[in-house]
Amino acid sequence: MTTFKRNIASVVAPATGLTEEAVESVITLPQHEGQGDFSFPCFPLAKTLRQAPAAIAIDLAKRLQPPPGFVKIEALNGYLNFFVDKSDFASQVISEIIQNGPAYGNNAQGTGKIIAIDFSSPNMGKELAFHHLRGTMIGNSLSRIYHKNGYKVERINHLGDWGTSYGKLIVMFLRAGLGEADLPTLTLERLNALYRDFDAASKQNPGLEDEARQAFAKLESNDAFYRILWASFREVTLHELRRLYAILNVEFDAYVGEAFFADRLESVLELLKSKNLLRESQGAEVVDLEAFGMPPALIRKTDGSTLYITRDLAAALYRREHYGFEHCFYVVDNGQSLHFQQLFKVLELLGMDWHGRCEHIPFGLVLIKSEDGGWEKGKTRTGQSSLLKDVLEAARDKILGIMAEKNPDLAGSHEIATRIAVGALVFSELKNRRLNDIRFEWDQALSFEGDSGPYVQNAHVRLCSILRKTGLDRKAWTVADLNGIRWEIFTDSSSLALVDLLAQYPDKVVTASLSRDPCPLAQYALSVADAVHRFIHDCRVLGVPEERERLLLVHAAKSVLGSALELIGVPAIESM
RNA sequence: GCACCGGUAGCUCAGCUGGAUAGAGCGCUGCCCUCCGAAGGCAGAGGUCGUGAGUUCGAAUCUCGCCCGGUGCACCA
């Protein structure tokens, strides 16, 4: 792909006076048939050459000889269209895929650089709701994408495990008559129920809020019994989280929750004071951000306790010191953009010259139907949101039904059904741009038709199935397999369309990293799946004279599609 | 009121670092398995790209105003 662009640049640059880099950067891929394979738009030349773009294109088309790898140059509508030698193109693309193996699509953009990425980060004592899937999978996918771009990625789960909320849990735990003896059998479900009980009970008994604050104060002062309760609650939460993350195939390098920063808060306050940023306001301590068009950042409450942003300041300072990151990403929903604007501004005011390396990566909200029929943000606390484990189970069960009908040989395989369910749910989260709000509806969440995860997974399955029939599914392909390949076999439109897409993979890996959005890769996987299904439909592979060549393409397509699926976190399964 | 985000086919959405004739899926009308997996393929109908201006040779894409929807804006995280 890059060699083809470079070859175009090598003939266009001298004829136009542009640099080769400038030519390469404007080369586009045409959208319609008859427009060649690469295009150079002549419009920007109109001014300097004082000629109409169409005339420039016609003139260039006459004067230029097709560069290596090309057979024809044509002028059309002010574009200079280059037609590749199809055999040559297929040869270059497929050879590159075979030579690189799983490293195809890798680049060195991030070599030697570290990215700290904070995602998922649920609250202790609460079950994962369906809406947590979005941030979790966006963060997971971005981690993999940046890794493929050469970065070292540190995945951080910034567990919400400190604050008055945990006073609430302790209060309700004790009020329910539970004690240390009950800890071994405690479940996350039970803890989550205690939360809801607290909300209900505190409406009747407003004094409960005070009790919770006192309980948290006692926890903060390291009361031994309260520390044991807290540690158990945390372990129960982590146990269930790890179970779900395993199903989703999501991993973290660190579970560093807010509690970890508890004893660093004083030094944050000292730092703010030393820079003369802290002001007293209505009995609380704030950093005034009015000059920047923002409300003040509330650092310390009237009762002396600290807040979210105080802990986030401590976390940012720690991460910078501990990881020395190039970028620090916060994958958190769009509703918190003000918080992050304030956080980054305070870091700037503190004189942290790296504040610009911190970046909020917002995503749209998951809305649920409200009582009046409108749509609103779902809240775990009130129990309106569906639990992630329930949605996963429902999806798996529905898929088991479909499998029984479509592939009785595999019927009953919970493992495969689960992987299809994960693929379906994850793909529908990531195929759209991350800032779009999503409306949760059961019917839609459990719809597996059309442009869906299963459709893309099925393309991979069909490729695997063909390879399996020849015993080549576990083969390690090498450049030796390219000897004697008749590249002209790939010049039919279905094969060529597939080859063309495979060639675009490295660019898509970069695009996704620059937009900080898995969406381009999900869309790409979809178009590869389209091309695969069409290829399999149009081109018989086994038992035909072209078998050897087509098996090579099948393997190349499987390899690239599998890689793209891995990047977005959709399981690349081999049968379904 | 201020701020962030969205507004493209009946519905759900791609396309947005400006480029040629705006693309999918669902739904609707039909067609294709004696053939490697039909969870598949092919064809048809369906569009003032919210709206008004501006920048430009060229705007769904950039800038500004307005309208509609979601979210946030001091002691929760």
CSV table of N, CA, C and O in Angstrom, one decimal, chain A residues 398-492:
chain,number,residue,atom,x,y,z
A,398,LYS,N,-30.4,-17.0,24.4
A,398,LYS,CA,-31.0,-16.8,23.1
A,398,LYS,C,-30.1,-17.5,22.0
A,398,LYS,O,-30.7,-18.1,21.1
A,399,ILE,N,-28.8,-17.3,22.2
A,399,ILE,CA,-27.9,-17.9,21.2
A,399,ILE,C,-27.9,-19.4,21.2
A,399,ILE,O,-27.9,-20.1,20.2
A,400,LEU,N,-28.0,-20.0,22.4
A,400,LEU,CA,-28.1,-21.4,22.5
A,400,LEU,C,-29.3,-21.9,21.7
A,400,LEU,O,-29.2,-23.0,21.0
A,401,GLY,N,-30.4,-21.2,21.7
A,401,GLY,CA,-31.6,-21.5,20.9
A,401,GLY,C,-31.3,-21.5,19.4
A,401,GLY,O,-31.7,-22.4,18.7
A,402,ILE,N,-30.6,-20.4,19.0
A,402,ILE,CA,-30.3,-20.3,17.6
A,402,ILE,C,-29.4,-21.4,17.1
A,402,ILE,O,-29.5,-21.9,16.1
A,403,MET,N,-28.4,-21.7,18.0
A,403,MET,CA,-27.4,-22.8,17.7
A,403,MET,C,-28.1,-24.1,17.5
A,403,MET,O,-27.8,-24.9,16.6
A,404,ALA,N,-29.1,-24.4,18.4
A,404,ALA,CA,-29.8,-25.7,18.3
A,404,ALA,C,-30.5,-25.8,16.9
A,404,ALA,O,-30.6,-26.9,16.4
A,405,GLU,N,-30.9,-24.7,16.4
A,405,GLU,CA,-31.6,-24.7,15.1
A,405,GLU,C,-30.6,-24.7,13.9
A,405,GLU,O,-30.8,-25.5,13.0
A,406,LYS,N,-29.5,-23.9,14.0
A,406,LYS,CA,-28.7,-23.7,12.8
A,406,LYS,C,-27.5,-24.7,12.8
A,406,LYS,O,-27.0,-25.0,11.8
A,407,ASN,N,-27.0,-25.1,14.0
A,407,ASN,CA,-25.9,-26.0,14.0
A,407,ASN,C,-26.0,-27.0,15.1
A,407,ASN,O,-25.4,-26.9,16.1
A,408,PRO,N,-26.9,-28.0,14.9
A,408,PRO,CA,-27.1,-29.0,16.0
A,408,PRO,C,-25.9,-29.7,16.5
A,408,PRO,O,-25.9,-30.2,17.6
A,409,ASP,N,-24.9,-29.8,15.6
A,409,ASP,CA,-23.6,-30.5,16.1
A,409,ASP,C,-23.0,-29.8,17.3
A,409,ASP,O,-22.4,-30.5,18.1
A,410,LEU,N,-23.2,-28.5,17.3
A,410,LEU,CA,-22.6,-27.7,18.4
A,410,LEU,C,-23.6,-27.4,19.5
A,410,LEU,O,-23.2,-26.8,20.5
A,411,ALA,N,-24.8,-27.8,19.4
A,411,ALA,CA,-25.8,-27.5,20.3
A,411,ALA,C,-25.4,-27.8,21.7
A,411,ALA,O,-24.8,-28.8,22.0
A,412,GLY,N,-25.7,-26.8,22.6
A,412,GLY,CA,-25.4,-27.1,24.0
A,412,GLY,C,-24.1,-26.6,24.4
A,412,GLY,O,-23.8,-26.6,25.6
A,413,SER,N,-23.3,-26.1,23.5
A,413,SER,CA,-22.0,-25.6,23.9
A,413,SER,C,-22.1,-24.2,24.5
A,413,SER,O,-22.2,-23.2,23.9
A,414,HIS,N,-22.1,-24.2,25.9
A,414,HIS,CA,-22.2,-22.9,26.6
A,414,HIS,C,-21.0,-22.0,26.3
A,414,HIS,O,-21.2,-20.8,26.3
A,415,GLU,N,-19.9,-22.6,26.1
A,415,GLU,CA,-18.7,-21.8,25.9
A,415,GLU,C,-18.8,-21.0,24.7
A,415,GLU,O,-18.5,-19.8,24.6
A,416,ILE,N,-19.1,-21.7,23.6
A,416,ILE,CA,-19.2,-21.0,22.3
A,416,ILE,C,-20.4,-20.0,22.3
A,416,ILE,O,-20.2,-18.8,21.9
A,417,ALA,N,-21.5,-20.4,22.9
A,417,ALA,CA,-22.6,-19.4,23.0
A,417,ALA,C,-22.2,-18.2,23.7
A,417,ALA,O,-22.6,-17.1,23.4
A,418,THR,N,-21.5,-18.4,24.8
A,418,THR,CA,-21.0,-17.2,25.6
A,418,THR,C,-20.1,-16.3,24.7
A,418,THR,O,-20.3,-15.1,24.8
A,419,ARG,N,-19.2,-16.9,23.9
A,419,ARG,CA,-18.3,-16.1,23.1
A,419,ARG,C,-19.1,-15.4,22.0
A,419,ARG,O,-18.7,-14.3,21.6
A,420,ILE,N,-20.2,-16.0,21.5
A,420,ILE,CA,-21.0,-15.3,20.5
A,420,ILE,C,-21.7,-14.1,21.2
A,420,ILE,O,-21.8,-13.0,20.6
A,421,ALA,N,-22.3,-14.4,22.4
A,421,ALA,CA,-23.0,-13.4,23.1
A,421,ALA,C,-22.1,-12.2,23.4
A,421,ALA,O,-22.5,-11.0,23.2
A,422,VAL,N,-20.9,-12.4,23.9
A,422,VAL,CA,-20.0,-11.4,24.1
A,422,VAL,C,-19.7,-10.6,22.9
A,422,VAL,O,-19.7,-9.3,22.8
A,423,GLY,N,-19.5,-11.3,21.8
A,423,GLY,CA,-19.2,-10.7,20.5
A,423,GLY,C,-20.3,-9.8,20.1
A,423,GLY,O,-20.1,-8.7,19.6
A,424,ALA,N,-21.5,-10.3,20.2
A,424,ALA,CA,-22.7,-9.5,19.8
A,424,ALA,C,-22.9,-8.2,20.6
A,424,ALA,O,-23.0,-7.2,20.1
A,425,LEU,N,-22.7,-8.4,21.9
A,425,LEU,CA,-22.9,-7.2,22.8
A,425,LEU,C,-21.8,-6.2,22.6
A,425,LEU,O,-22.0,-5.0,22.5
A,426,VAL,N,-20.6,-6.7,22.5
A,426,VAL,CA,-19.4,-5.8,22.4
A,426,VAL,C,-19.5,-5.1,21.0
A,426,VAL,O,-19.2,-3.9,20.9
A,427,PHE,N,-19.8,-5.9,20.0
A,427,PHE,CA,-19.7,-5.3,18.7
A,427,PHE,C,-20.8,-4.2,18.6
A,427,PHE,O,-20.5,-3.1,18.0
A,428,SER,N,-21.9,-4.4,19.1
A,428,SER,CA,-23.0,-3.4,19.0
A,428,SER,C,-22.6,-2.1,19.8
A,428,SER,O,-23.1,-1.0,19.5
A,429,GLU,N,-21.8,-2.3,20.8
A,429,GLU,CA,-21.3,-1.1,21.6
A,429,GLU,C,-20.3,-0.3,20.7
A,429,GLU,O,-20.2,0.9,20.8
A,430,LEU,N,-19.4,-1.0,20.0
A,430,LEU,CA,-18.2,-0.4,19.4
A,430,LEU,C,-18.4,0.0,18.0
A,430,LEU,O,-17.6,0.7,17.4
A,431,LYS,N,-19.5,-0.5,17.3
A,431,LYS,CA,-19.6,-0.2,15.9
A,431,LYS,C,-20.0,1.2,15.7
A,431,LYS,O,-19.9,1.7,14.6
A,432,ASN,N,-20.5,1.8,16.7
A,432,ASN,CA,-20.9,3.3,16.6
A,432,ASN,C,-19.9,4.1,17.3
A,432,ASN,O,-19.2,3.7,18.2
A,433,ARG,N,-19.8,5.4,16.9
A,433,ARG,CA,-18.9,6.3,17.5
A,433,ARG,C,-19.1,6.4,19.0
A,433,ARG,O,-20.3,6.4,19.4
A,434,ARG,N,-18.1,6.6,19.7
A,434,ARG,CA,-18.2,6.5,21.1
A,434,ARG,C,-19.0,7.6,21.8
A,434,ARG,O,-19.5,7.4,22.9
A,435,LEU,N,-19.2,8.7,21.1
A,435,LEU,CA,-19.9,9.8,21.8
A,435,LEU,C,-21.4,9.7,21.7
A,435,LEU,O,-22.1,10.4,22.3
A,436,ASN,N,-21.9,8.8,20.8
A,436,ASN,CA,-23.3,8.7,20.7
A,436,ASN,C,-23.9,8.1,21.9
A,436,ASN,O,-23.4,7.2,22.5
A,437,ASP,N,-25.1,8.7,22.3
A,437,ASP,CA,-25.8,8.1,23.4
A,437,ASP,C,-26.5,6.8,22.9
A,437,ASP,O,-26.8,6.7,21.7
A,438,ILE,N,-26.7,5.9,23.8
A,438,ILE,CA,-27.3,4.6,23.4
A,438,ILE,C,-28.6,4.4,24.3
A,438,ILE,O,-28.6,4.7,25.5
A,439,ARG,N,-29.6,4.0,23.6
A,439,ARG,CA,-30.8,3.7,24.4
A,439,ARG,C,-30.9,2.2,24.6
A,439,ARG,O,-30.9,1.4,23.6
A,440,PHE,N,-31.0,1.8,25.8
A,440,PHE,CA,-31.1,0.4,26.1
A,440,PHE,C,-32.5,-0.2,26.0
A,440,PHE,O,-33.4,0.3,26.6
A,441,GLU,N,-32.6,-1.2,25.1
A,441,GLU,CA,-33.9,-1.9,25.0
A,441,GLU,C,-33.5,-3.3,24.8
A,441,GLU,O,-32.6,-3.7,24.1
A,442,TRP,N,-34.2,-4.2,25.5
A,442,TRP,CA,-33.9,-5.6,25.5
A,442,TRP,C,-33.9,-6.2,24.1
A,442,TRP,O,-33.0,-6.8,23.7
A,443,ASP,N,-35.0,-5.8,23.3
A,443,ASP,CA,-35.1,-6.4,22.0
A,443,ASP,C,-33.9,-6.0,21.2
A,443,ASP,O,-33.4,-6.8,20.4
A,444,GLN,N,-33.4,-4.8,21.3
A,444,GLN,CA,-32.3,-4.3,20.5
A,444,GLN,C,-31.0,-4.9,21.0
A,444,GLN,O,-30.2,-5.3,20.2
A,445,ALA,N,-30.9,-5.0,22.3
A,445,ALA,CA,-29.6,-5.6,22.8
A,445,ALA,C,-29.5,-7.1,22.4
A,445,ALA,O,-28.4,-7.6,22.3
A,446,LEU,N,-30.6,-7.7,22.3
A,446,LEU,CA,-30.6,-9.2,21.9
A,446,LEU,C,-30.9,-9.4,20.5
A,446,LEU,O,-31.3,-10.5,20.1
A,447,SER,N,-30.7,-8.4,19.6
A,447,SER,CA,-30.9,-8.6,18.2
A,447,SER,C,-29.5,-8.9,17.5
A,447,SER,O,-28.6,-8.2,17.6
A,448,PHE,N,-29.5,-10.1,16.9
A,448,PHE,CA,-28.2,-10.6,16.4
A,448,PHE,C,-28.2,-10.7,14.9
A,448,PHE,O,-27.5,-11.5,14.3
A,449,GLU,N,-29.1,-9.9,14.2
A,449,GLU,CA,-29.2,-9.9,12.8
A,449,GLU,C,-28.5,-8.8,12.1
A,449,GLU,O,-28.2,-7.7,12.7
A,450,GLY,N,-28.2,-8.9,10.8
A,450,GLY,CA,-27.6,-7.8,10.1
A,450,GLY,C,-26.2,-7.5,10.4
A,450,GLY,O,-25.4,-8.5,10.7
A,451,ASP,N,-25.8,-6.3,10.5
A,451,ASP,CA,-24.5,-5.8,10.8
A,451,ASP,C,-24.2,-6.0,12.2
A,451,ASP,O,-24.1,-5.1,13.0
A,452,SER,N,-23.9,-7.3,12.6
A,452,SER,CA,-23.8,-7.6,14.0
A,452,SER,C,-22.5,-8.3,14.3
A,452,SER,O,-21.8,-8.7,13.4
A,453,GLY,N,-22.3,-8.5,15.6
A,453,GLY,CA,-21.1,-9.3,16.0
A,453,GLY,C,-21.1,-10.7,15.3
A,453,GLY,O,-20.1,-11.1,14.7
A,454,PRO,N,-22.2,-11.4,15.5
A,454,PRO,CA,-22.3,-12.8,14.9
A,454,PRO,C,-22.0,-12.8,13.4
A,454,PRO,O,-21.4,-13.7,12.9
A,455,TYR,N,-22.5,-11.8,12.7
A,455,TYR,CA,-22.2,-11.7,11.2
A,455,TYR,C,-20.7,-11.6,11.0
A,455,TYR,O,-20.2,-12.3,10.1
A,456,VAL,N,-20.0,-10.8,11.7
A,456,VAL,CA,-18.6,-10.7,11.5
A,456,VAL,C,-17.9,-12.0,12.0
A,456,VAL,O,-16.9,-12.5,11.3
A,457,GLN,N,-18.3,-12.5,13.1
A,457,GLN,CA,-17.7,-13.8,13.6
A,457,GLN,C,-17.9,-14.9,12.6
A,457,GLN,O,-17.0,-15.7,12.4
A,458,ASN,N,-19.1,-14.9,12.0
A,458,ASN,CA,-19.4,-15.9,11.1
A,458,ASN,C,-18.4,-15.9,9.9
A,458,ASN,O,-18.1,-17.0,9.3
A,459,ALA,N,-18.0,-14.7,9.4
A,459,ALA,CA,-17.1,-14.7,8.3
A,459,ALA,C,-15.8,-15.4,8.7
A,459,ALA,O,-15.2,-16.1,8.0
A,460,HIS,N,-15.4,-15.1,10.0
A,460,HIS,CA,-14.1,-15.8,10.5
A,460,HIS,C,-14.3,-17.3,10.5
A,460,HIS,O,-13.5,-18.1,10.2
A,461,VAL,N,-15.5,-17.7,11.0
A,461,VAL,CA,-15.8,-19.1,11.1
A,461,VAL,C,-15.7,-19.8,9.8
A,461,VAL,O,-15.2,-20.9,9.6
A,462,ARG,N,-16.3,-19.2,8.8
A,462,ARG,CA,-16.3,-19.8,7.4
A,462,ARG,C,-14.9,-20.0,6.9
A,462,ARG,O,-14.6,-21.0,6.2
A,463,LEU,N,-14.1,-19.0,7.1
A,463,LEU,CA,-12.7,-19.1,6.7
A,463,LEU,C,-12.0,-20.2,7.4
A,463,LEU,O,-11.3,-21.0,6.8
A,464,CYS,N,-12.2,-20.3,8.7
A,464,CYS,CA,-11.6,-21.4,9.5
A,464,CYS,C,-12.1,-22.7,9.0
A,464,CYS,O,-11.3,-23.7,9.0
A,465,SER,N,-13.3,-22.8,8.7
A,465,SER,CA,-13.9,-24.1,8.3
A,465,SER,C,-13.3,-24.6,7.0
A,465,SER,O,-13.0,-25.8,6.9
A,466,ILE,N,-13.0,-23.7,6.1
A,466,ILE,CA,-12.4,-24.1,4.8
A,466,ILE,C,-10.9,-24.6,5.1
A,466,ILE,O,-10.5,-25.6,4.6
A,467,LEU,N,-10.2,-23.9,5.9
A,467,LEU,CA,-8.8,-24.3,6.2
A,467,LEU,C,-8.8,-25.6,7.0
A,467,LEU,O,-8.0,-26.4,6.7
A,468,ARG,N,-9.8,-25.8,7.8
A,468,ARG,CA,-9.9,-27.0,8.6
A,468,ARG,C,-10.0,-28.2,7.7
A,468,ARG,O,-9.4,-29.3,8.0
A,469,LYS,N,-10.8,-28.1,6.7
A,469,LYS,CA,-11.1,-29.2,5.8
A,469,LYS,C,-9.8,-29.6,5.0
A,469,LYS,O,-9.7,-30.8,4.6
A,470,THR,N,-8.8,-28.8,4.9
A,470,THR,CA,-7.6,-29.1,4.2
A,470,THR,C,-6.5,-29.4,5.2
A,470,THR,O,-5.4,-29.7,4.9
A,471,GLY,N,-6.8,-29.3,6.5
A,471,GLY,CA,-5.8,-29.6,7.6
A,471,GLY,C,-4.8,-28.5,7.7
A,471,GLY,O,-3.8,-28.6,8.3
A,472,LEU,N,-5.2,-27.3,7.1
A,472,LEU,CA,-4.2,-26.2,7.2
A,472,LEU,C,-4.5,-25.2,8.3
A,472,LEU,O,-3.9,-24.1,8.4
A,473,ASP,N,-5.5,-25.5,9.1
A,473,ASP,CA,-6.0,-24.5,10.1
A,473,ASP,C,-4.9,-24.2,11.2
A,473,ASP,O,-5.0,-23.2,11.8
A,474,ARG,N,-3.9,-25.1,11.4
A,474,ARG,CA,-2.9,-24.9,12.4
A,474,ARG,C,-1.5,-24.6,11.7
A,474,ARG,O,-0.5,-24.6,12.4
A,475,LYS,N,-1.6,-24.5,10.4
A,475,LYS,CA,-0.3,-24.4,9.7
A,475,LYS,C,0.4,-23.0,10.0
A,475,LYS,O,-0.3,-22.0,10.1
A,476,ALA,N,1.7,-23.1,10.1
A,476,ALA,CA,2.5,-21.8,10.2
A,476,ALA,C,2.9,-21.4,8.8
A,476,ALA,O,3.7,-22.1,8.2
A,477,TRP,N,2.3,-20.3,8.3
A,477,TRP,CA,2.6,-19.9,6.9
A,477,TRP,C,3.9,-19.1,6.9
A,477,TRP,O,4.2,-18.3,7.8
A,478,THR,N,4.7,-19.4,5.8
A,478,THR,CA,5.9,-18.7,5.7
A,478,THR,C,6.1,-18.2,4.2
A,478,THR,O,5.3,-18.5,3.4
A,479,VAL,N,7.1,-17.4,4.0
A,479,VAL,CA,7.4,-16.9,2.6
A,479,VAL,C,7.5,-18.0,1.6
A,479,VAL,O,7.3,-17.8,0.4
A,480,ALA,N,7.9,-19.2,2.1
A,480,ALA,CA,8.1,-20.4,1.2
A,480,ALA,C,6.7,-20.7,0.5
A,480,ALA,O,6.7,-21.2,-0.6
A,481,ASP,N,5.6,-20.4,1.2
A,481,ASP,CA,4.3,-20.6,0.6
A,481,ASP,C,4.0,-19.7,-0.5
A,481,ASP,O,3.0,-19.9,-1.2
A,482,LEU,N,4.8,-18.7,-0.7
A,482,LEU,CA,4.5,-17.7,-1.8
A,482,LEU,C,5.2,-18.2,-3.1
A,482,LEU,O,4.9,-17.6,-4.2
A,483,ASN,N,6.1,-19.2,-3.0
A,483,ASN,CA,6.8,-19.6,-4.2
A,483,ASN,C,5.8,-20.2,-5.3
A,483,ASN,O,5.0,-21.0,-4.9
A,484,GLY,N,5.9,-19.7,-6.5
A,484,GLY,CA,5.1,-20.2,-7.6
A,484,GLY,C,3.6,-19.9,-7.5
A,484,GLY,O,2.8,-20.4,-8.3
A,485,ILE,N,3.3,-18.9,-6.7
A,485,ILE,CA,1.9,-18.5,-6.6
A,485,ILE,C,1.6,-17.7,-7.9
A,485,ILE,O,2.3,-16.8,-8.3
A,486,ARG,N,0.4,-18.1,-8.6
A,486,ARG,CA,0.0,-17.3,-9.8
A,486,ARG,C,-0.9,-16.2,-9.4
A,486,ARG,O,-2.0,-16.3,-9.1
A,487,TRP,N,-0.2,-15.0,-9.2
A,487,TRP,CA,-1.0,-13.9,-8.7
A,487,TRP,C,-2.1,-13.4,-9.5
A,487,TRP,O,-3.0,-12.7,-9.0
A,488,GLU,N,-2.1,-13.8,-10.8
A,488,GLU,CA,-3.2,-13.3,-11.7
A,488,GLU,C,-4.5,-14.0,-11.3
A,488,GLU,O,-5.6,-13.6,-11.7
A,489,ILE,N,-4.5,-15.0,-10.4
A,489,ILE,CA,-5.7,-15.7,-9.9
A,489,ILE,C,-6.6,-14.7,-9.1
A,489,ILE,O,-7.8,-14.8,-9.1
A,490,PHE,N,-5.9,-13.7,-8.5
A,490,PHE,CA,-6.6,-12.8,-7.6
A,490,PHE,C,-7.3,-11.5,-8.3
A,490,PHE,O,-7.6,-10.6,-7.7
A,491,THR,N,-7.4,-11.6,-9.7
A,491,THR,CA,-7.8,-10.4,-10.4
A,491,THR,C,-9.3,-10.3,-10.6
A,491,THR,O,-9.8,-9.4,-11.2
A,492,ASP,N,-10.1,-11.3,-10.1
A,492,ASP,CA,-11.5,-11.2,-10.2
A,492,ASP,C,-12.0,-10.2,-9.2
A,492,ASP,O,-11.3,-9.9,-8.2
